[in-house]
Amino acid sequence: AKELGRNNYQFFTRKLDDKIQEKLALGNHLRRALEREELSLHYQPQVDIRTGRIKGLEVLLRWNSSIQGSVSPAVFIPIAEETGLIVPIGAWVLRCACDQNLKWQEMGYPPQSISVNISARQFREPMFIESIAEVLKETGLDPQWLEIEITESIAMENVESSIKQLKRLKELGVTIAIDDFGTGYSSLNYLRKLPIDTLKIDQSFVQDIGRDENGEAIVIAIIQLAHNLHLTVIAEGVETEGQLDFLKYKNCDEIQGYFYSKPRPPVEIEQYLKREKVS
Ligand code: C2E
Ligand code: CA
Ligand code: CA
Ligand code: CA
């Protein structure tokens, strides 16, 4: 048994070493990804649940590495955060998304709000607000067409400083959404004080619809909470018609998910925007 224990231990440390090596390698590739132009943006429609019209587009980063192939954001975003690379990468995402949005407006499509994900590291950067103000100024994008998404856990960690930071953001004229709502530990008293516009119901609860009554109860509670606070509420990760029907019946405002569309590159999004134009 002792022998086995030691082997297991060696096996375990070797696996751990491999993991660390792998992460270091990825971090090094990621450092070059920007200059090699391996990063790109996909957009996923956010749709009005009653009219079916597009109300916004969430920007999702994609990395097609020349060495690793396509790497999931779930893998490389945490590495970007640990290494601090998220700051230059995040700045690029913001800039590129604003440019794209403006380009669509110039092409004559009905204006859309684009939602950009912001990581903890970016949000706490001293120059974060200034960098957003600068992108808005340089691109000339009307701030009402930019939405900033931060997760509930980021907002609630160090909440007094978050309130200050979010207020400064609001003053720029952009809108604010709280992402992955329901997974963190919101104090309702603080939630009331955050100058936000939208709550995004975390997809884990949406996936519970039709399967787990407790999850459904949370979805219903978040919709009511949002409306009581005069916020828009959007369900993410909507994959089935059953989920859509439930959310419609419970008065959710918007949906986002594979049921309507997965995240797609700009040229493919233009097909949707074309339809918005004629209808
Ligand atoms: P998130 O912000 O919660 O984004 C939603 C994720 O759910 C995306 O995964 C999206 O592709 C996926 N999704 C959308 N609809 C469905 C659906 O119907 N079913 C399922 N199963 N999934 C759906 P993705 O693109 O892999 O991104 C993962 C996470 O990486 C994001 O979660 C976000 O936290 C982070 N991320 C992505 N792009 C950026 C970025 O530009 N900056 C930062 N800081 N984080 C980003
Ligand atoms: Ca919106
Ligand atoms: Ca998000
Ligand atoms: Ca989310």
XYZ file of C-alpha atoms and ligand atoms in Angstrom, residues 58 60 117 149 179-180 200 236, ligand 3:
9
model
C -21.652 40.367 -26.896
C -16.181 37.108 -27.370
C -16.193 41.605 -21.049
C -19.811 43.484 -18.603
C -22.444 38.989 -15.736
C -22.889 35.469 -14.291
C -27.362 38.581 -16.847
C -27.615 33.629 -21.288
Ca -20.042 37.948 -20.553
